[in-house]
Coordinates of C-alpha atoms and ligand atoms in Angstrom, one line a residue:
M1387 CA -42.1 85.9 -81.3
K1388 CA -46.4 85.5 -80.5
P1389 CA -49.0 84.6 -82.7
V1390 CA -51.2 87.1 -84.3
P1391 CA -54.2 87.5 -82.2
F1392 CA -56.8 85.3 -83.3
A1393 CA -60.4 83.6 -82.3
Y1394 CA -60.4 80.6 -80.6
H1395 CA -63.5 77.7 -80.6
R1396 CA -63.5 74.4 -79.0
P1397 CA -66.6 72.9 -80.4
I1398 CA -67.9 69.4 -78.4
S1399 CA -69.5 68.1 -81.8
L1400 CA -68.2 67.3 -85.3
D1401 CA -71.2 69.5 -86.6
E1402 CA -71.1 72.2 -84.7
A1403 CA -66.9 72.2 -86.0
L1404 CA -67.6 71.7 -89.5
A1405 CA -70.5 75.2 -89.0
L1406 CA -67.5 76.7 -87.6
M1407 CA -65.0 75.6 -90.6
E1408 CA -67.8 76.6 -92.6
R1409 CA -68.4 80.2 -91.0
Y1410 CA -64.3 81.5 -90.9
G1411 CA -63.7 79.4 -94.4
A1412 CA -60.2 79.9 -95.2
D1413 CA -59.2 82.1 -92.3
G1414 CA -60.0 79.1 -90.0
R1415 CA -57.5 77.0 -89.1
V1416 CA -58.3 72.9 -87.4
L1417 CA -56.1 72.6 -84.1
A1418 CA -55.5 68.9 -82.9
G1419 CA -52.0 68.4 -81.5
G1420 CA -50.1 71.9 -82.0
Q1421 CA -47.0 70.2 -82.3
S1422 CA -46.9 71.6 -86.2
L1423 CA -49.2 74.6 -86.2
V1424 CA -48.5 76.3 -82.4
P1425 CA -44.9 76.5 -83.8
A1426 CA -46.4 78.1 -87.3
L1427 CA -48.4 80.5 -84.9
N1428 CA -45.8 81.8 -83.3
M1429 CA -43.4 82.0 -86.2
R1430 CA -46.3 83.7 -87.8
L1431 CA -45.9 81.5 -90.6
A1432 CA -49.6 80.8 -89.7
T1433 CA -52.2 83.6 -89.2
P1434 CA -55.6 82.3 -89.3
V1435 CA -58.2 84.4 -88.0
A1436 CA -59.7 81.6 -85.7
L1437 CA -58.8 78.2 -84.4
I1438 CA -61.0 75.6 -84.2
D1439 CA -59.7 72.7 -81.1
I1440 CA -61.0 69.8 -82.2
N1441 CA -59.2 68.0 -79.2
R1442 CA -63.3 68.0 -77.3
L1443 CA -64.9 65.9 -80.3
P1444 CA -66.1 62.6 -79.2
G1445 CA -65.1 59.4 -80.6
L1446 CA -62.6 60.6 -83.3
D1447 CA -58.8 59.4 -80.7
G1448 CA -60.5 55.4 -81.0
I1449 CA -58.3 52.6 -82.6
S1450 CA -60.9 49.6 -83.5
V1451 CA -61.1 47.2 -85.7
E1452 CA -64.3 46.8 -88.0
H1453 CA -65.4 45.0 -90.9
E1454 CA -63.4 47.3 -93.3
G1455 CA -60.1 46.8 -90.8
L1456 CA -58.3 48.8 -88.5
V1457 CA -59.7 52.2 -87.9
I1458 CA -57.4 55.0 -86.2
G1459 CA -59.1 58.0 -85.5
A1460 CA -57.9 61.3 -86.3
L1461 CA -57.6 62.5 -82.5
A1462 CA -55.7 59.1 -81.8
R1463 CA -52.1 60.2 -80.1
H1464 CA -49.0 59.3 -82.0
E1465 CA -47.9 57.6 -78.6
A1466 CA -51.6 55.6 -78.8
V1467 CA -51.0 54.5 -81.9
E1468 CA -47.0 53.4 -81.0
H1469 CA -48.6 51.3 -77.8
S1470 CA -51.4 49.8 -79.3
S1471 CA -51.6 46.1 -79.3
L1472 CA -54.7 46.4 -82.5
I1473 CA -51.9 48.1 -84.5
A1474 CA -49.1 46.3 -83.3
R1475 CA -51.5 43.1 -84.9
H1476 CA -53.5 44.8 -87.4
A1477 CA -50.7 47.5 -89.4
P1478 CA -47.3 46.7 -87.4
L1479 CA -46.1 48.5 -89.7
I1480 CA -47.7 51.6 -88.3
S1481 CA -46.1 50.4 -85.0
Q1482 CA -42.7 50.3 -86.6
A1483 CA -42.9 53.5 -88.2
M1484 CA -44.2 56.0 -84.7
P1485 CA -41.3 55.6 -82.7
H1486 CA -39.3 57.1 -85.4
V1487 CA -41.9 60.4 -85.0
G1488 CA -40.5 63.3 -83.2
H1489 CA -39.5 62.9 -79.7
R1490 CA -42.2 61.2 -76.9
A1491 CA -43.0 64.3 -75.7
I1492 CA -44.1 65.9 -80.0
R1493 CA -45.8 62.2 -79.9
T1494 CA -48.0 62.5 -76.5
R1495 CA -49.4 65.6 -78.4
G1496 CA -50.0 64.9 -82.1
T1497 CA -52.2 62.8 -83.8
V1498 CA -53.2 60.5 -86.7
G1499 CA -55.0 63.5 -88.0
G1500 CA -52.6 66.2 -87.9
S1501 CA -50.0 64.6 -89.7
V1502 CA -52.1 63.2 -92.4
A1503 CA -53.6 66.6 -93.1
L1504 CA -50.0 68.3 -92.5
A1505 CA -48.3 65.7 -95.1
D1506 CA -45.0 66.6 -94.5
P1507 CA -43.1 64.9 -97.4
A1508 CA -40.4 63.4 -94.6
A1509 CA -43.7 62.2 -92.8
E1510 CA -43.4 58.9 -91.5
L1511 CA -47.2 57.8 -90.9
P1512 CA -48.3 59.3 -94.6
A1513 CA -45.7 56.9 -96.2
C1514 CA -47.1 53.6 -94.6
L1515 CA -50.0 54.6 -95.0
V1516 CA -49.9 54.7 -98.7
A1517 CA -47.5 50.8 -97.9
L1518 CA -50.5 49.3 -97.2
D1519 CA -53.6 50.7 -99.1
A1520 CA -55.7 52.5 -96.7
V1521 CA -58.1 55.5 -96.7
I1522 CA -58.4 58.5 -95.4
R1523 CA -61.8 59.3 -94.5
V1524 CA -63.3 63.3 -94.5
A1525 CA -66.1 64.7 -93.2
G1526 CA -67.4 67.9 -94.2
R1527 CA -70.5 69.7 -93.3
G1528 CA -73.3 67.2 -94.9
T1529 CA -70.6 65.3 -96.6
Q1530 CA -68.5 61.9 -95.7
R1531 CA -65.7 60.8 -98.1
E1532 CA -63.0 58.5 -98.5
T1533 CA -60.2 58.9 -100.1
P1534 CA -57.3 56.4 -100.7
A1535 CA -54.0 57.5 -99.0
V1536 CA -52.2 57.5 -102.8
N1537 CA -54.2 60.0 -104.2
F1538 CA -54.5 62.2 -100.7
F1539 CA -51.3 63.6 -100.6
R1540 CA -50.9 65.7 -103.3
G1541 CA -48.0 67.8 -103.0
I1542 CA -45.4 69.9 -100.2
Y1543 CA -47.3 69.9 -97.1
T1544 CA -50.9 70.1 -99.8
T1545 CA -53.5 67.4 -100.0
D1546 CA -57.0 66.6 -101.3
L1547 CA -58.9 68.1 -98.5
A1548 CA -61.2 70.6 -99.7
Q1549 CA -61.7 74.1 -97.8
G1550 CA -64.0 73.6 -94.8
E1551 CA -63.3 69.6 -94.4
I1552 CA -61.8 67.7 -91.3
V1553 CA -59.6 64.3 -91.6
T1554 CA -62.0 61.5 -89.0
A1555 CA -60.1 58.3 -89.2
V1556 CA -57.9 56.2 -91.5
V1557 CA -59.0 53.0 -92.4
V1558 CA -55.9 50.0 -93.2
P1559 CA -57.5 47.0 -94.7
P1560 CA -56.6 44.4 -93.7
I1561 CA -53.8 42.2 -93.9
R1562 CA -53.4 39.2 -95.9
L1563 CA -52.2 35.9 -95.5
G1564 CA -48.4 35.9 -95.9
W1565 CA -48.3 39.9 -96.4
R1566 CA -45.0 41.3 -93.7
S1567 CA -43.5 44.8 -92.9
S1568 CA -40.9 46.4 -92.3
F1569 CA -40.0 50.7 -91.5
H1570 CA -36.5 51.7 -91.6
E1571 CA -35.5 55.6 -91.8
L1572 CA -31.6 57.1 -91.2
A1573 CA -32.6 60.5 -89.9
R1574 CA -29.5 62.8 -88.5
R1575 CA -30.2 62.6 -85.1
H1576 CA -33.2 60.9 -83.6
G1577 CA -36.9 62.3 -83.5
D1578 CA -35.3 64.2 -86.7
Y1579 CA -37.8 64.1 -90.1
A1580 CA -36.6 61.1 -91.8
L1581 CA -33.8 62.2 -94.8
V1582 CA -35.3 59.1 -96.0
G1583 CA -37.7 56.3 -94.8
L1584 CA -39.0 53.5 -96.5
A1585 CA -42.2 51.7 -95.2
A1586 CA -42.0 47.9 -96.7
H1587 CA -45.1 45.9 -97.4
C1588 CA -44.5 42.6 -99.2
R1589 CA -46.2 39.0 -99.7
V1590 CA -43.6 36.2 -99.5
E1591 CA -43.5 33.0 -99.5
G1592 CA -41.2 30.0 -99.0
G1593 CA -38.3 32.8 -99.0
V1594 CA -39.9 34.6 -102.1
I1595 CA -40.9 38.3 -102.4
K1596 CA -44.5 37.8 -104.3
E1597 CA -45.2 40.8 -104.7
A1598 CA -43.7 44.0 -103.0
R1599 CA -45.6 47.5 -102.1
L1600 CA -42.8 50.4 -101.7
A1601 CA -43.1 53.9 -100.1
F1602 CA -40.7 55.8 -99.3
C1603 CA -40.3 59.3 -97.2
G1604 CA -38.4 62.2 -97.6
V1605 CA -37.1 61.5 -101.9
G1606 CA -39.9 63.7 -103.4
P1607 CA -43.1 66.1 -102.4
T1608 CA -45.6 63.1 -101.1
P1609 CA -44.7 59.6 -100.2
L1610 CA -43.7 57.7 -102.9
R1611 CA -44.6 54.5 -104.6
A1612 CA -41.2 52.5 -105.9
L1613 CA -42.6 50.8 -108.7
H1614 CA -40.2 50.0 -110.9
A1615 CA -37.9 48.6 -107.6
E1616 CA -41.3 46.6 -106.8
L1617 CA -41.5 45.3 -110.6
A1618 CA -37.8 44.2 -110.6
L1619 CA -38.6 42.7 -106.9
G1620 CA -41.6 40.8 -106.9
G1621 CA -41.6 36.9 -107.4
R1622 CA -38.0 36.6 -106.6
R1623 CA -35.4 35.8 -103.9
P1624 CA -33.6 38.6 -102.9
T1625 CA -30.1 37.4 -103.6
A1626 CA -27.2 39.9 -103.6
D1627 CA -27.9 40.2 -107.8
V1628 CA -31.4 40.2 -107.1
M1629 CA -30.7 43.1 -105.1
A1630 CA -28.2 44.9 -107.4
E1631 CA -30.8 44.9 -109.9
V1632 CA -33.8 46.2 -108.0
G1633 CA -31.3 48.9 -106.7
H1634 CA -30.9 49.9 -110.1
A1635 CA -34.5 50.0 -110.8
L1636 CA -34.7 52.1 -107.5
D1637 CA -32.5 54.6 -109.4
A1638 CA -35.5 55.0 -112.2
D1639 CA -37.4 55.7 -109.6
L1640 CA -36.2 58.4 -107.3
D1641 CA -35.2 61.9 -108.0
P1642 CA -35.0 63.1 -104.8
P1643 CA -34.3 67.1 -104.1
G1644 CA -31.3 68.2 -102.5
D1645 CA -30.6 70.5 -99.2
V1646 CA -28.6 71.3 -96.1
H1647 CA -28.9 67.8 -94.9
G1648 CA -28.5 65.7 -97.5
S1649 CA -27.5 65.5 -101.1
P1650 CA -30.0 63.9 -103.9
A1651 CA -26.9 61.1 -104.3
L1652 CA -27.0 60.9 -100.5
R1653 CA -31.0 60.0 -100.5
R1654 CA -30.2 57.7 -103.4
H1655 CA -27.8 55.5 -101.6
L1656 CA -29.3 55.9 -98.4
A1657 CA -33.0 54.9 -100.2
R1658 CA -31.2 51.5 -101.4
V1659 CA -29.5 50.9 -98.1
L1660 CA -33.0 51.0 -96.7
L1661 CA -34.5 48.9 -99.2
A1662 CA -32.0 45.7 -98.2
R1663 CA -32.3 46.5 -94.7
A1664 CA -36.2 46.5 -95.0
V1665 CA -36.4 43.2 -97.5
K1666 CA -33.4 41.2 -95.1
Q1667 CA -35.7 41.6 -92.2
I1668 CA -39.1 41.2 -94.3
V1669 CA -37.6 37.5 -95.7
A1670 CA -35.8 36.4 -92.6
Ligands
LIG2436 C1 -39.4 68.5 -82.9 C2 -40.2 68.5 -84.6 C3 -39.7 67.3 -84.3 C4 -41.4 66.4 -85.1 N1 -40.6 65.6 -86.3 C5 -41.7 64.9 -86.5 C6 -41.5 63.8 -87.4 O1 -40.0 63.6 -87.5 N2 -42.3 62.8 -88.2 C7 -43.7 63.4 -88.4 O2 -44.3 62.8 -89.3 N3 -44.1 64.5 -87.4 C8 -42.7 64.9 -86.8 N4 -43.7 66.6 -86.2 C9 -44.7 66.8 -86.5 C10 -45.7 66.1 -85.6 O3 -45.9 64.9 -85.6 C11 -47.0 66.7 -85.4 O4 -48.3 65.9 -84.5 C12 -47.6 66.5 -86.8 O5 -46.9 67.0 -87.5 C13 -49.8 67.5 -86.4 O6 -50.0 67.3 -85.7 P1 -50.6 67.6 -84.9 O7 -51.8 66.4 -84.0 O8 -50.2 68.1 -83.5 O9 -51.1 68.5 -85.7 P2 -51.6 70.1 -85.5 O10 -50.4 71.1 -84.9 O11 -53.1 70.4 -85.1 O12 -52.0 70.9 -86.8 C14 -51.2 70.5 -87.8 C15 -51.9 70.9 -89.8 O13 -53.1 70.4 -89.5 C16 -54.3 70.5 -89.4 N5 -55.1 70.1 -89.3 C17 -55.0 68.4 -87.7 N6 -55.5 67.8 -87.3 C18 -56.5 67.7 -88.3 C19 -57.9 67.2 -89.3 N7 -58.1 66.4 -88.4 N8 -58.4 67.7 -90.1 C20 -58.1 68.4 -91.0 N9 -56.9 69.0 -90.9 C21 -56.2 68.6 -89.6 C22 -54.0 71.6 -89.1 O14 -54.8 72.9 -88.9 C23 -52.8 71.9 -89.2 O15 -52.9 72.8 -90.0 C24 -42.2 66.9 -85.5 C25 -43.0 68.3 -84.6 C26 -42.0 69.1 -84.2 C27 -42.5 70.1 -83.4

């Protein structure tokens, strides 16, 4: 199939892009890497009147360390994020997650802003941003705001973005001393969306997990913090007995969906497997 005809705009400033968003309202759609939007257009799942291609907007593809933390521009490509030495140093969780995002061809075009705005519940980056307590920067006509990632993802393909707004960056707060990260996922084939993924970020001292932040993807409508498991793990040395307890606590956190790729029981089991792997890596 081919897309329904649409107008195409390629603004060269954020102001111009936001003005176009205002002009078209619900009929306008931002085009970033196109890796999710273009297939949706071709299948006529999306039928916007106008595409607003933001690829030429200056200054949105940067990766930098600022006083508020690591700032990753919305137009930073997945591949640039994957290979960034700044990200490896200041947000190693994201570096570990990136190779799991689609295939290389997709990562060369797909963007951070696109991934965040799409809010696929199985996507890796949103789970990392929740685990890292990151914020999403958003611009509207004459407005700038920041929303914690945990409040940004509202449901399946649903975010806190209002009509006419554009994601401009994500900001990861500076990593504090003693915090370590581990990302794991299981997918049917490499490059597929995760059946279950886990972004784990923990404070470790002498082999004891002092605090844990565990964000799963693929087990619910949004990235999901496993608060019971975090509590069960916090302040403890992760022995086999403790991990069995944590596994039970995790059951209280998860109510995963079943689909053609896996049953709820399979996803629960995989979540436990990933948690054990991540904790082992974090305390190693
Ligand atoms: C075969 C295949 C496998 C994939 N596997 C994975 C995977 O395993 N994990 C994963 O996370 N992703 C996966 N993806 C998706 C890929 O990561 C996309 O790149 C990403 O989800 C969307 O980014 P994009 O830049 O391509 O956005 P686009 O496709 O251009 O846009 C996606 C949506 O976000 C909106 N949007 C884009 N940028 C902004 C912005 N800055 N502000 C506001 N709205 C915006 C668009 O209007 C559109 O609604 C896969 C894609 C394919 C085709």
